[in-house]
Amino acid sequence: MNGVLAILERRGAGWNRLSGETLTAARELAERERQPLLCAAIGAADGFVAGPVTRAYAVQHELLNRYTSDGYILAYEQLIREVGPAYVLLPHTYQVRDFAPRLAARFGETLIADVVAFGDGVFVRQLLQGKLNADYRHTGRGPCFVSIQSGAFQAGQLAPAECDVKVFTPQIEPSQIRSGPEEPFRMAAQTVDLASTPLIVSVGRGIKEQENIPIVAELARALGAELAASRPICDNGWLPMERQVGSSGQTVSPKLYLAVGISGAIQHLVGMKGSKAVIAINKDQDAPIFEVADYGVVGDLFEVVPALTAAIKKTKGEMTSTA
Amino acid sequence: MQIVVAIKQVPARDSAVHIAPHGKWIDEQDLSWEINEPDAYALEAALLLKEKHGGEVVVLCAGPGRVQSSIRDALAKGADRAIHVECEGLEAMDTLAVARLLAAAIAGEKPDLILAGLQSDDLGMGQTGVVLAELLGIPHASIVMELEVDGQSLRVKRELEDGWFQWVRLPLPALVTIQSGISKLRYATLMGIKKAKTKTVQKVEPPIATDHHSVAMHRVHLPERKKQTRLISGAPAEAAAQLVEILRSEVRAL
């Protein structure tokens, strides 16, 4: 076994952003292990972006035109058996979460999922919603499968592959594809574009009840910010889904992200950790949100938020009256 | 229909966790425990399907004696019976080993459908269900928000990224991993709690060697702070005044 194989994911005509980050991680690992860097993706050989790789594989089969876990697993299993890499790195996307655990199991391996860093034979991942980190070692005899967390590595410039892109055609029979996927769809047009808004006030579980949402909405209004939320708030229907920030919602990078009663589960943090300034108000001083916060208030949001809203209104009033 | 729901017991959300002296896991003393949240939604989905189509809901749970409380919770909510795989140190096993335990424990069952939460709140590997499907040789769908059963096939709504969804049809038997928040969770009724005491909990010893592993977690540690967080203290009004000053002079949001 030799080589670090990066499996990339296309998104429409382009590439998933996380594919670039995975390529960076794969390059670092290849240099560290002094092994060749390889990459692969399902689809056309044209426009293959992987920069300085030793070999690139365009995996092609008509049964792969629509994503199915059965199809992707069969295709990548055959590629990996032919290429024989020591490591297989994948972006930790929803698609990878669907097929990669099964792919690894075919080799008697366990996917080390959602990795944030590596070094010295260990892969670091987060436990308990980000409260702890854990070092994992690969102890199996097959390839080591690793998926890379969004935002953990910098995406480099995606340049055309500096080698011939080899077409790999796996053997797949129609009867081997057991699931029937329908066309993907969006629930409703997005009317709130959190991605381009400069100020966001976001609310989480700490708000406790729907009746309390206006406390935070009032703060957002006073500040002239958009109101956003973590997943549980939208799941409960307290705010519409389109206001959700996180891996299953929108990814934002505003000038200010003011997190109220948000503990900071990994799925939320990946959606907002690119914010320029983060202020967190939370009663639990060990909450992972403080890991990414520039400013923190450890306290009761039901006392701090109304006080802050009042202070902002007062300041704005003074600014208008002196203008 | 016959439905198996795999649940895991995890430390309650917002628990203060401390690293154990051996540095390989957390100190489990003084923790309170609950059913992993996505698994609670998987159980809810199973109970809704049973109400609509009839059949039986069997809870499958691996872990030491303490998991009995979560099994009883599931039975009180309406599951019919349970299989408890008695074992210590789940956290030291890799996903493949855990999935092998679960697969062996239900070898005598003939489920039409197996449900599991999409990931655990403690280890968060997010793959026990998917790997269990592989070991059982059945199709799966992950991160599912809605299920429709129609004869021998299943139609599920998968969540994709960025607000996209997709319906997928699967032949039964199949395994589905459930996303949190797909419905309201029911509470156990007093009658349910009473009835749970009479329901069968079948205990099985780990049926296969669990020492094989492909990956090993060998150390847990506190995350390094990437940012220096400036903590603002004082009474709410004082803290608010300081925040306003920060918003004005540093963040320039006012």
CSV table of C-alpha atoms in Angstrom, one decimal, chain A residues 11 16 67 69 93-94 97-98 101-102 105-106 108-113 122 124-140 178-187 190 199 205 223 231 235-236 247-249 255-256 267 275 277-279 281 290-298 303-304 307-308 311-312 315-316 319, chain B residues 11 13-15 17 19 25-26 37 94-96 118-119 121-125 127 130-131 133-134 137-143 145 155 157-171 179-181 213-225 227-232 236 240 243-244 246-248 250-254:
chain,number,residue,atom,x,y,z
A,11,ARG,CA,-21.1,20.0,-7.0
A,16,ASN,CA,-17.6,21.2,-3.5
A,67,TYR,CA,-25.6,9.5,-6.7
A,69,SER,CA,-24.4,4.8,-2.1
A,93,THR,CA,-20.0,16.1,3.4
A,94,TYR,CA,-23.4,14.6,3.7
A,97,ARG,CA,-21.3,10.4,5.5
A,98,ASP,CA,-23.7,8.3,3.5
A,101,PRO,CA,-18.5,4.3,6.4
A,102,ARG,CA,-19.7,1.3,4.3
A,105,ALA,CA,-16.2,-1.5,6.3
A,106,ARG,CA,-15.6,-3.4,3.0
A,108,GLY,CA,-12.4,-4.3,7.4
A,109,GLU,CA,-11.7,-0.7,8.4
A,110,THR,CA,-13.5,2.1,10.3
A,111,LEU,CA,-13.7,5.6,8.8
A,112,ILE,CA,-12.0,8.1,11.2
A,113,ALA,CA,-14.8,10.7,10.7
A,122,VAL,CA,-2.6,10.5,15.1
A,124,VAL,CA,-7.6,14.4,15.9
A,125,ARG,CA,-11.4,14.6,16.1
A,126,GLN,CA,-13.9,16.2,18.4
A,127,LEU,CA,-16.0,14.4,21.0
A,128,LEU,CA,-19.1,15.4,23.1
A,129,GLN,CA,-20.2,18.2,20.8
A,130,GLY,CA,-16.7,19.7,20.7
A,131,LYS,CA,-16.1,19.7,24.5
A,132,LEU,CA,-13.1,17.4,24.1
A,133,ASN,CA,-10.6,16.3,21.4
A,134,ALA,CA,-9.5,12.8,20.9
A,135,ASP,CA,-6.4,11.3,19.2
A,136,TYR,CA,-7.1,8.3,17.0
A,137,ARG,CA,-4.6,5.9,15.6
A,138,HIS,CA,-5.1,3.6,12.6
A,139,THR,CA,-4.4,0.0,13.7
A,140,GLY,CA,-6.0,-2.0,10.9
A,178,ARG,CA,-30.8,-1.1,-4.8
A,179,SER,CA,-32.1,2.4,-4.1
A,180,GLY,CA,-34.1,4.6,-6.4
A,181,PRO,CA,-33.2,8.3,-6.0
A,182,GLU,CA,-35.7,10.9,-7.2
A,183,GLU,CA,-34.7,14.5,-8.2
A,184,PRO,CA,-33.3,16.6,-5.4
A,185,PHE,CA,-35.4,19.6,-4.6
A,186,ARG,CA,-35.5,22.7,-2.4
A,187,MET,CA,-38.3,23.2,0.1
A,190,GLN,CA,-34.5,31.3,0.3
A,199,LEU,CA,-24.6,41.6,11.4
A,205,ARG,CA,-31.6,26.2,22.9
A,223,LEU,CA,-28.8,46.4,16.4
A,231,ARG,CA,-30.8,23.8,14.4
A,235,ASP,CA,-36.6,22.0,14.2
A,236,ASN,CA,-39.1,23.2,16.8
A,247,SER,CA,-23.9,22.3,8.4
A,248,SER,CA,-27.5,21.7,7.4
A,249,GLY,CA,-28.3,25.4,7.1
A,255,LYS,CA,-18.7,41.2,10.6
A,256,LEU,CA,-20.5,40.3,13.9
A,267,GLN,CA,-22.6,21.3,13.3
A,275,SER,CA,-17.2,35.3,11.3
A,277,ALA,CA,-16.1,38.9,15.4
A,278,VAL,CA,-18.0,36.5,17.6
A,279,ILE,CA,-19.7,37.6,20.9
A,281,ILE,CA,-23.7,35.0,25.8
A,290,PHE,CA,-16.5,30.2,23.8
A,291,GLU,CA,-13.8,28.3,21.9
A,292,VAL,CA,-14.6,30.5,18.9
A,293,ALA,CA,-15.8,33.6,20.7
A,294,ASP,CA,-13.7,36.8,20.7
A,295,TYR,CA,-15.9,38.2,23.5
A,296,GLY,CA,-17.9,36.2,26.0
A,297,VAL,CA,-20.4,36.9,28.7
A,298,VAL,CA,-21.0,34.0,31.1
A,303,GLU,CA,-30.9,39.3,32.2
A,304,VAL,CA,-28.0,40.2,29.8
A,307,ALA,CA,-29.9,45.0,29.3
A,308,LEU,CA,-27.9,45.0,26.1
A,311,ALA,CA,-28.0,50.0,26.2
A,312,ILE,CA,-27.9,49.8,22.3
A,315,THR,CA,-26.6,54.7,22.5
A,316,LYS,CA,-28.3,54.8,19.1
A,319,MET,CA,-26.1,59.1,18.3
B,11,PRO,CA,-24.0,11.7,28.9
B,13,ARG,CA,-26.5,17.4,27.2
B,14,ASP,CA,-24.8,20.2,29.1
B,15,SER,CA,-23.1,17.7,31.5
B,17,VAL,CA,-17.3,16.4,31.6
B,19,ILE,CA,-11.2,13.6,31.7
B,25,TRP,CA,-12.1,8.6,28.3
B,26,ILE,CA,-14.2,10.8,30.6
B,37,GLU,CA,-31.0,12.6,20.9
B,94,ASP,CA,-14.3,1.2,16.9
B,95,THR,CA,-17.5,1.5,14.9
B,96,LEU,CA,-16.9,-1.8,13.1
B,118,LEU,CA,-27.6,9.5,12.5
B,119,GLN,CA,-24.9,10.0,15.0
B,121,ASP,CA,-23.7,13.0,20.8
B,122,ASP,CA,-20.6,11.5,22.6
B,123,LEU,CA,-18.3,9.9,20.0
B,124,GLY,CA,-20.1,11.4,17.0
B,125,MET,CA,-18.6,9.1,14.4
B,127,GLN,CA,-21.7,5.7,11.1
B,130,VAL,CA,-24.6,2.6,8.0
B,131,VAL,CA,-22.0,0.0,8.9
B,133,ALA,CA,-26.5,-2.2,7.2
B,134,GLU,CA,-23.3,-3.2,5.4
B,137,GLY,CA,-26.1,-6.9,3.6
B,138,ILE,CA,-29.2,-4.6,3.4
B,139,PRO,CA,-29.6,-1.2,1.7
B,140,HIS,CA,-29.6,2.0,3.7
B,141,ALA,CA,-30.4,5.7,3.6
B,142,SER,CA,-28.9,8.2,5.9
B,143,ILE,CA,-29.9,11.6,7.4
B,145,MET,CA,-36.4,13.4,7.7
B,155,ARG,CA,-39.7,5.9,0.5
B,157,LYS,CA,-36.8,12.0,2.4
B,158,ARG,CA,-33.1,12.5,2.8
B,159,GLU,CA,-31.6,15.8,3.9
B,160,LEU,CA,-28.8,17.0,1.6
B,161,GLU,CA,-26.8,20.2,2.2
B,162,ASP,CA,-27.8,23.8,1.7
B,163,GLY,CA,-31.5,23.3,2.1
B,164,TRP,CA,-31.8,20.6,-0.5
B,165,PHE,CA,-33.7,17.3,0.0
B,166,GLN,CA,-34.3,14.2,-2.0
B,167,TRP,CA,-36.8,11.3,-1.9
B,168,VAL,CA,-35.2,7.9,-2.2
B,169,ARG,CA,-37.0,4.5,-2.6
B,170,LEU,CA,-35.5,1.4,-1.0
B,171,PRO,CA,-36.6,-2.2,-1.0
B,179,GLN,CA,-32.1,13.2,11.7
B,180,SER,CA,-33.0,15.0,14.9
B,181,GLY,CA,-36.1,17.1,15.1
B,213,HIS,CA,-10.0,-3.0,16.0
B,214,SER,CA,-9.1,-1.0,12.9
B,215,VAL,CA,-8.8,2.3,14.7
B,216,ALA,CA,-8.1,3.1,18.3
B,217,MET,CA,-8.8,6.2,20.4
B,218,HIS,CA,-5.8,6.4,22.6
B,219,ARG,CA,-6.0,9.8,24.3
B,220,VAL,CA,-8.6,12.5,25.0
B,221,HIS,CA,-7.6,16.1,25.8
B,222,LEU,CA,-9.1,19.5,26.1
B,223,PRO,CA,-9.2,21.4,22.8
B,224,GLU,CA,-6.5,24.1,22.4
B,225,ARG,CA,-8.0,27.5,22.4
B,227,LYS,CA,-8.9,32.3,20.1
B,228,GLN,CA,-8.3,34.2,23.3
B,229,THR,CA,-11.8,35.0,24.5
B,230,ARG,CA,-12.1,38.2,26.4
B,231,LEU,CA,-14.6,37.5,29.2
B,232,ILE,CA,-16.8,40.3,30.2
B,236,PRO,CA,-26.1,42.6,33.4
B,240,ALA,CA,-24.2,45.4,28.5
B,243,LEU,CA,-20.5,45.2,25.1
B,244,VAL,CA,-21.9,48.4,23.6
B,246,ILE,CA,-16.9,46.8,22.1
B,247,LEU,CA,-19.6,47.0,19.5
B,248,ARG,CA,-18.9,50.6,18.8
B,250,GLU,CA,-13.8,47.4,18.1
B,251,VAL,CA,-16.5,45.6,16.1
B,252,ARG,CA,-17.7,48.8,14.6
B,253,ALA,CA,-21.3,47.5,14.5
B,254,LEU,CA,-22.8,50.7,16.0
